Amino acid sequence: MTATIPFTPAVGGRAPSSSPLRLTLAPAGAPPALIDGAWWPRSRNLTEQLAALVECLDRLWGRITRVAVSRTFWPVIPGEVPGHGHMVRVGWSNAGQDPHKLLLLSYTFGRWDLLVIPPETAPATAARLMAAATDPSRSLTATGLIHEAERFRAAAEAAADSDSLGEAVWDSEGGHDAPHPASRTPDGPVTGHGPPPRQ
């Protein structure tokens, strides 16, 4: 069972946002894995998005002391962000860290690694990634999960395109009213029906 956090953050002393935090964490006692959950930020404004995440996790895990991100997907990386009554240092790496992972350090819980789902990800793909990141049998890295979701999306699109093409061909050939090629007699009248309709 995963824990989805229905937390509505107040960022920078402002009133709580109307958009709750999109965060899923592996349940307490889950076996160790490469990823401890997934975070789906609403934008690439890391200062704002990270402050909301830290505020939530401070309450759950105790004081968050440091965050590390990859520079790959964040246009601006702040040196620190506000936590729950304190400032949290933010570090970054160009090559040493999985670009789809966020590392958090806490005095109480130690280290946590979260999959970062790109903000522009489609909701269905994001939901699949959030479930995969907290699956008890999880064994992929953050980037491995993103690649797996991309392959699934591409396969689903290919299947949908194939179905659409089949429907278009079926319709262009007359659909239900078209004679089946093998059902014509030498005289030409239709003696059978086309394939049954798709369900």
PDB file of C-alpha atoms in Angstrom:
ATOM      1  CA  MET A   1       0.000   0.000   0.000  1.00  0.00           C
ATOM      2  CA  THR A   2       1.413   3.357  -0.959  1.00  0.00           C
ATOM      3  CA  ALA A   3       0.904   6.659   0.780  1.00  0.00           C
ATOM      4  CA  THR A   4      -0.320   9.498  -1.417  1.00  0.00           C
ATOM      5  CA  ILE A   5       0.083  12.776   0.423  1.00  0.00           C
ATOM      6  CA  PRO A   6      -2.963  15.080   0.290  1.00  0.00           C
ATOM      7  CA  PHE A   7      -0.877  18.057   1.416  1.00  0.00           C
ATOM      8  CA  THR A   8      -1.679  21.614   0.328  1.00  0.00           C
ATOM      9  CA  PRO A   9       1.432  23.711   0.872  1.00  0.00           C
ATOM     10  CA  ALA A  10       1.795  27.350   1.833  1.00  0.00           C
ATOM     11  CA  VAL A  11       4.845  28.578  -0.038  1.00  0.00           C
ATOM     12  CA  GLY A  12       6.962  31.492   1.173  1.00  0.00           C
ATOM     13  CA  GLY A  13       4.584  32.520   3.952  1.00  0.00           C
ATOM     14  CA  ARG A  14       1.654  32.834   1.546  1.00  0.00           C
ATOM     15  CA  ALA A  15      -1.736  31.255   2.023  1.00  0.00           C
ATOM     16  CA  PRO A  16      -1.957  27.565   1.095  1.00  0.00           C
ATOM     17  CA  SER A  17      -1.959  26.865  -2.604  1.00  0.00           C
ATOM     18  CA  SER A  18      -5.140  25.530  -4.177  1.00  0.00           C
ATOM     19  CA  SER A  19      -3.040  22.801  -5.825  1.00  0.00           C
ATOM     20  CA  PRO A  20      -2.120  19.918  -3.522  1.00  0.00           C
ATOM     21  CA  LEU A  21       1.324  18.377  -3.632  1.00  0.00           C
ATOM     22  CA  ARG A  22       1.583  15.430  -6.037  1.00  0.00           C
ATOM     23  CA  LEU A  23       3.681  13.001  -4.025  1.00  0.00           C
ATOM     24  CA  THR A  24       3.574   9.254  -3.447  1.00  0.00           C
ATOM     25  CA  LEU A  25       5.832   7.496  -0.935  1.00  0.00           C
ATOM     26  CA  ALA A  26       6.572   3.852  -0.338  1.00  0.00           C
ATOM     27  CA  PRO A  27       4.856   2.701   2.855  1.00  0.00           C
ATOM     28  CA  ALA A  28       6.771   2.430   6.104  1.00  0.00           C
ATOM     29  CA  GLY A  29       8.507  -0.929   6.326  1.00  0.00           C
ATOM     30  CA  ALA A  30       8.698  -1.409   2.557  1.00  0.00           C
ATOM     31  CA  PRO A  31      11.788  -3.304   1.427  1.00  0.00           C
ATOM     32  CA  PRO A  32      14.758  -1.107   0.494  1.00  0.00           C
ATOM     33  CA  ALA A  33      14.828  -0.042  -3.145  1.00  0.00           C
ATOM     34  CA  LEU A  34      16.554   2.405  -5.457  1.00  0.00           C
ATOM     35  CA  ILE A  35      13.550   4.744  -5.297  1.00  0.00           C
ATOM     36  CA  ASP A  36      11.455   5.595  -2.219  1.00  0.00           C
ATOM     37  CA  GLY A  37       8.584   7.302  -3.998  1.00  0.00           C
ATOM     38  CA  ALA A  38       7.686   9.770  -6.728  1.00  0.00           C
ATOM     39  CA  TRP A  39       7.162  13.516  -6.907  1.00  0.00           C
ATOM     40  CA  TRP A  40       5.319  15.178  -9.781  1.00  0.00           C
ATOM     41  CA  PRO A  41       6.027  18.923  -9.590  1.00  0.00           C
ATOM     42  CA  ARG A  42       3.595  21.311 -11.262  1.00  0.00           C
ATOM     43  CA  SER A  43       6.280  23.384 -12.995  1.00  0.00           C
ATOM     44  CA  ARG A  44      10.030  23.697 -13.504  1.00  0.00           C
ATOM     45  CA  ASN A  45      10.190  26.571 -10.997  1.00  0.00           C
ATOM     46  CA  LEU A  46      12.361  24.591  -8.586  1.00  0.00           C
ATOM     47  CA  THR A  47      12.430  27.303  -5.912  1.00  0.00           C
ATOM     48  CA  GLU A  48       8.656  27.232  -5.510  1.00  0.00           C
ATOM     49  CA  GLN A  49       8.079  23.534  -6.131  1.00  0.00           C
ATOM     50  CA  LEU A  50      10.892  22.352  -3.866  1.00  0.00           C
ATOM     51  CA  ALA A  51       9.811  24.623  -1.014  1.00  0.00           C
ATOM     52  CA  ALA A  52       6.370  22.974  -1.063  1.00  0.00           C
ATOM     53  CA  LEU A  53       7.904  19.496  -1.100  1.00  0.00           C
ATOM     54  CA  VAL A  54      10.304  20.255   1.760  1.00  0.00           C
ATOM     55  CA  GLU A  55       7.514  21.792   3.844  1.00  0.00           C
ATOM     56  CA  CYS A  56       5.521  18.574   3.516  1.00  0.00           C
ATOM     57  CA  LEU A  57       8.414  16.180   4.117  1.00  0.00           C
ATOM     58  CA  ASP A  58       9.688  18.146   7.124  1.00  0.00           C
ATOM     59  CA  ARG A  59       6.400  17.310   8.832  1.00  0.00           C
ATOM     60  CA  LEU A  60       6.578  13.641   7.838  1.00  0.00           C
ATOM     61  CA  TRP A  61      10.256  12.818   8.241  1.00  0.00           C
ATOM     62  CA  GLY A  62      11.635  15.472  10.524  1.00  0.00           C
ATOM     63  CA  ARG A  63      13.918  18.307   9.532  1.00  0.00           C
ATOM     64  CA  ILE A  64      15.116  18.055   5.909  1.00  0.00           C
ATOM     65  CA  THR A  65      18.687  19.356   5.852  1.00  0.00           C
ATOM     66  CA  ARG A  66      19.786  19.054   2.250  1.00  0.00           C
ATOM     67  CA  VAL A  67      18.415  18.355  -1.218  1.00  0.00           C
ATOM     68  CA  ALA A  68      20.390  17.307  -4.290  1.00  0.00           C
ATOM     69  CA  VAL A  69      19.102  17.525  -7.847  1.00  0.00           C
ATOM     70  CA  SER A  70      20.502  17.079 -11.332  1.00  0.00           C
ATOM     71  CA  ARG A  71      20.968  20.238 -13.418  1.00  0.00           C
ATOM     72  CA  THR A  72      19.607  18.427 -16.478  1.00  0.00           C
ATOM     73  CA  PHE A  73      15.943  19.435 -16.215  1.00  0.00           C
ATOM     74  CA  TRP A  74      15.939  22.510 -13.968  1.00  0.00           C
ATOM     75  CA  PRO A  75      16.623  25.887 -15.632  1.00  0.00           C
ATOM     76  CA  VAL A  76      17.364  27.616 -12.289  1.00  0.00           C
ATOM     77  CA  ILE A  77      18.563  25.899  -9.124  1.00  0.00           C
ATOM     78  CA  PRO A  78      18.360  27.905  -5.898  1.00  0.00           C
ATOM     79  CA  GLY A  79      21.130  27.692  -3.310  1.00  0.00           C
ATOM     80  CA  GLU A  80      18.521  27.088  -0.605  1.00  0.00           C
ATOM     81  CA  VAL A  81      14.775  26.915  -0.112  1.00  0.00           C
ATOM     82  CA  PRO A  82      12.619  27.526   2.956  1.00  0.00           C
ATOM     83  CA  GLY A  83      11.637  24.495   4.975  1.00  0.00           C
ATOM     84  CA  HIS A  84       9.304  24.289   7.953  1.00  0.00           C
ATOM     85  CA  GLY A  85      10.869  27.127   9.952  1.00  0.00           C
ATOM     86  CA  HIS A  86      14.396  26.766   8.536  1.00  0.00           C
ATOM     87  CA  MET A  87      16.353  26.963   5.293  1.00  0.00           C
ATOM     88  CA  VAL A  88      17.359  23.848   3.352  1.00  0.00           C
ATOM     89  CA  ARG A  89      20.532  23.794   1.250  1.00  0.00           C
ATOM     90  CA  VAL A  90      20.138  22.680  -2.365  1.00  0.00           C
ATOM     91  CA  GLY A  91      23.019  21.048  -4.211  1.00  0.00           C
ATOM     92  CA  TRP A  92      23.261  19.952  -7.821  1.00  0.00           C
ATOM     93  CA  SER A  93      25.267  17.774 -10.137  1.00  0.00           C
ATOM     94  CA  ASN A  94      25.826  17.669 -13.891  1.00  0.00           C
ATOM     95  CA  ALA A  95      26.821  14.027 -14.173  1.00  0.00           C
ATOM     96  CA  GLY A  96      26.977  12.272 -10.827  1.00  0.00           C
ATOM     97  CA  GLN A  97      23.254  11.917 -10.222  1.00  0.00           C
ATOM     98  CA  ASP A  98      20.388  10.300 -12.085  1.00  0.00           C
ATOM     99  CA  PRO A  99      18.678  13.253 -13.837  1.00  0.00           C
ATOM    100  CA  HIS A 100      15.225  11.961 -12.888  1.00  0.00           C
ATOM    101  CA  LYS A 101      16.024  11.622  -9.187  1.00  0.00           C
ATOM    102  CA  LEU A 102      15.854  13.947  -6.210  1.00  0.00           C
ATOM    103  CA  LEU A 103      17.887  13.139  -3.111  1.00  0.00           C
ATOM    104  CA  LEU A 104      16.728  14.337   0.323  1.00  0.00           C
ATOM    105  CA  LEU A 105      18.632  14.123   3.585  1.00  0.00           C
ATOM    106  CA  SER A 106      16.937  14.249   6.976  1.00  0.00           C
ATOM    107  CA  TYR A 107      18.336  14.215  10.503  1.00  0.00           C
ATOM    108  CA  THR A 108      15.682  11.706  11.521  1.00  0.00           C
ATOM    109  CA  PHE A 109      15.234   9.369   8.556  1.00  0.00           C
ATOM    110  CA  GLY A 110      18.532   9.574   6.737  1.00  0.00           C
ATOM    111  CA  ARG A 111      18.429   9.541   2.944  1.00  0.00           C
ATOM    112  CA  TRP A 112      15.427   9.319   0.623  1.00  0.00           C
ATOM    113  CA  ASP A 113      15.464   9.127  -3.183  1.00  0.00           C
ATOM    114  CA  LEU A 114      12.427  10.261  -5.153  1.00  0.00           C
ATOM    115  CA  LEU A 115      11.632   9.813  -8.821  1.00  0.00           C
ATOM    116  CA  VAL A 116      10.968  13.259 -10.328  1.00  0.00           C
ATOM    117  CA  ILE A 117       8.201  13.025 -12.917  1.00  0.00           C
ATOM    118  CA  PRO A 118       8.506  15.861 -15.460  1.00  0.00           C
ATOM    119  CA  PRO A 119       5.756  18.477 -14.919  1.00  0.00           C
ATOM    120  CA  GLU A 120       4.492  18.169 -18.505  1.00  0.00           C
ATOM    121  CA  THR A 121       3.908  14.402 -18.214  1.00  0.00           C
ATOM    122  CA  ALA A 122       0.409  13.256 -19.171  1.00  0.00           C
ATOM    123  CA  PRO A 123      -1.720  12.321 -16.130  1.00  0.00           C
ATOM    124  CA  ALA A 124      -2.090   8.660 -17.145  1.00  0.00           C
ATOM    125  CA  THR A 125       1.673   8.247 -17.532  1.00  0.00           C
ATOM    126  CA  ALA A 126       2.325  10.102 -14.265  1.00  0.00           C
ATOM    127  CA  ALA A 127      -0.130   7.838 -12.427  1.00  0.00           C
ATOM    128  CA  ARG A 128       1.639   4.774 -13.847  1.00  0.00           C
ATOM    129  CA  LEU A 129       5.018   6.159 -12.746  1.00  0.00           C
ATOM    130  CA  MET A 130       3.773   6.981  -9.245  1.00  0.00           C
ATOM    131  CA  ALA A 131       2.471   3.440  -8.842  1.00  0.00           C
ATOM    132  CA  ALA A 132       5.674   1.900 -10.220  1.00  0.00           C
ATOM    133  CA  ALA A 133       7.870   4.004  -7.912  1.00  0.00           C
ATOM    134  CA  THR A 134       6.158   2.573  -4.842  1.00  0.00           C
ATOM    135  CA  ASP A 135       5.548  -0.986  -6.031  1.00  0.00           C
ATOM    136  CA  PRO A 136       6.988  -3.433  -3.456  1.00  0.00           C
ATOM    137  CA  SER A 137       8.883  -5.257  -6.219  1.00  0.00           C
ATOM    138  CA  ARG A 138      10.427  -2.056  -7.607  1.00  0.00           C
ATOM    139  CA  SER A 139      13.984  -2.514  -8.814  1.00  0.00           C
ATOM    140  CA  LEU A 140      14.514   0.120 -11.513  1.00  0.00           C
ATOM    141  CA  THR A 141      16.371   3.395 -11.234  1.00  0.00           C
ATOM    142  CA  ALA A 142      14.514   6.672 -11.701  1.00  0.00           C
ATOM    143  CA  THR A 143      15.629   6.916 -15.330  1.00  0.00           C
ATOM    144  CA  GLY A 144      14.766   3.232 -15.812  1.00  0.00           C
ATOM    145  CA  LEU A 145      11.203   3.955 -14.667  1.00  0.00           C
ATOM    146  CA  ILE A 146      10.927   6.937 -17.033  1.00  0.00           C
ATOM    147  CA  HIS A 147      12.192   4.843 -19.982  1.00  0.00           C
ATOM    148  CA  GLU A 148       9.798   2.005 -19.116  1.00  0.00           C
ATOM    149  CA  ALA A 149       6.868   4.450 -19.021  1.00  0.00           C
ATOM    150  CA  GLU A 150       7.959   5.929 -22.363  1.00  0.00           C
ATOM    151  CA  ARG A 151       8.077   2.460 -23.961  1.00  0.00           C
ATOM    152  CA  PHE A 152       4.610   1.683 -22.583  1.00  0.00           C
ATOM    153  CA  ARG A 153       3.239   5.001 -23.918  1.00  0.00           C
ATOM    154  CA  ALA A 154       4.799   4.438 -27.349  1.00  0.00           C
ATOM    155  CA  ALA A 155       3.388   0.898 -27.527  1.00  0.00           C
ATOM    156  CA  ALA A 156      -0.070   2.133 -26.506  1.00  0.00           C
ATOM    157  CA  GLU A 157       0.046   4.872 -29.163  1.00  0.00           C
ATOM    158  CA  ALA A 158       1.162   2.371 -31.809  1.00  0.00           C
ATOM    159  CA  ALA A 159      -1.692   0.037 -30.871  1.00  0.00           C
ATOM    160  CA  ALA A 160      -4.174   2.927 -31.010  1.00  0.00           C
ATOM    161  CA  ASP A 161      -2.819   4.008 -34.415  1.00  0.00           C
ATOM    162  CA  SER A 162      -3.119   0.434 -35.678  1.00  0.00           C
ATOM    163  CA  ASP A 163      -6.723   0.216 -34.468  1.00  0.00           C
ATOM    164  CA  SER A 164      -7.524   3.581 -36.090  1.00  0.00           C
ATOM    165  CA  LEU A 165      -5.987   2.463 -39.369  1.00  0.00           C
ATOM    166  CA  GLY A 166      -7.962  -0.785 -39.272  1.00  0.00           C
ATOM    167  CA  GLU A 167     -11.177   1.140 -38.616  1.00  0.00           C
ATOM    168  CA  ALA A 168     -10.428   3.553 -41.482  1.00  0.00           C
ATOM    169  CA  VAL A 169      -9.777   0.696 -43.903  1.00  0.00           C
ATOM    170  CA  TRP A 170     -12.917  -1.069 -42.717  1.00  0.00           C
ATOM    171  CA  ASP A 171     -14.992   2.096 -43.199  1.00  0.00           C
ATOM    172  CA  SER A 172     -13.429   2.887 -46.616  1.00  0.00           C
ATOM    173  CA  GLU A 173     -14.317  -0.579 -47.838  1.00  0.00           C
ATOM    174  CA  GLY A 174     -17.946  -0.145 -46.883  1.00  0.00           C
ATOM    175  CA  GLY A 175     -17.957  -1.450 -43.341  1.00  0.00           C
ATOM    176  CA  HIS A 176     -20.815  -3.840 -42.637  1.00  0.00           C
ATOM    177  CA  ASP A 177     -22.363  -3.371 -46.058  1.00  0.00           C
ATOM    178  CA  ALA A 178     -19.258  -4.377 -48.035  1.00  0.00           C
ATOM    179  CA  PRO A 179     -19.351  -7.892 -49.442  1.00  0.00           C
ATOM    180  CA  HIS A 180     -16.769 -10.314 -48.197  1.00  0.00           C
ATOM    181  CA  PRO A 181     -14.469 -11.130 -51.150  1.00  0.00           C
ATOM    182  CA  ALA A 182     -15.032 -14.873 -50.827  1.00  0.00           C
ATOM    183  CA  SER A 183     -18.801 -14.542 -50.608  1.00  0.00           C
ATOM    184  CA  ARG A 184     -19.504 -13.522 -54.233  1.00  0.00           C
ATOM    185  CA  THR A 185     -20.879 -16.069 -56.652  1.00  0.00           C
ATOM    186  CA  PRO A 186     -19.879 -15.908 -60.327  1.00  0.00           C
ATOM    187  CA  ASP A 187     -23.061 -13.910 -60.984  1.00  0.00           C
ATOM    188  CA  GLY A 188     -22.019 -11.288 -58.437  1.00  0.00           C
ATOM    189  CA  PRO A 189     -24.785 -11.233 -55.793  1.00  0.00           C
ATOM    190  CA  VAL A 190     -23.733 -11.100 -52.165  1.00  0.00           C
ATOM    191  CA  THR A 191     -24.313 -14.395 -50.401  1.00  0.00           C
ATOM    192  CA  GLY A 192     -22.731 -13.586 -47.043  1.00  0.00           C
ATOM    193  CA  HIS A 193     -21.899 -10.724 -44.712  1.00  0.00           C
ATOM    194  CA  GLY A 194     -18.701  -8.904 -43.746  1.00  0.00           C
ATOM    195  CA  PRO A 195     -16.867  -9.472 -40.474  1.00  0.00           C
ATOM    196  CA  PRO A 196     -18.796  -8.831 -37.276  1.00  0.00           C
ATOM    197  CA  PRO A 197     -18.613  -5.287 -35.884  1.00  0.00           C
ATOM    198  CA  ARG A 198     -15.707  -4.427 -33.537  1.00  0.00           C
ATOM    199  CA  GLN A 199     -16.621  -4.342 -29.894  1.00  0.00           C
TER     200      GLN A 199
END
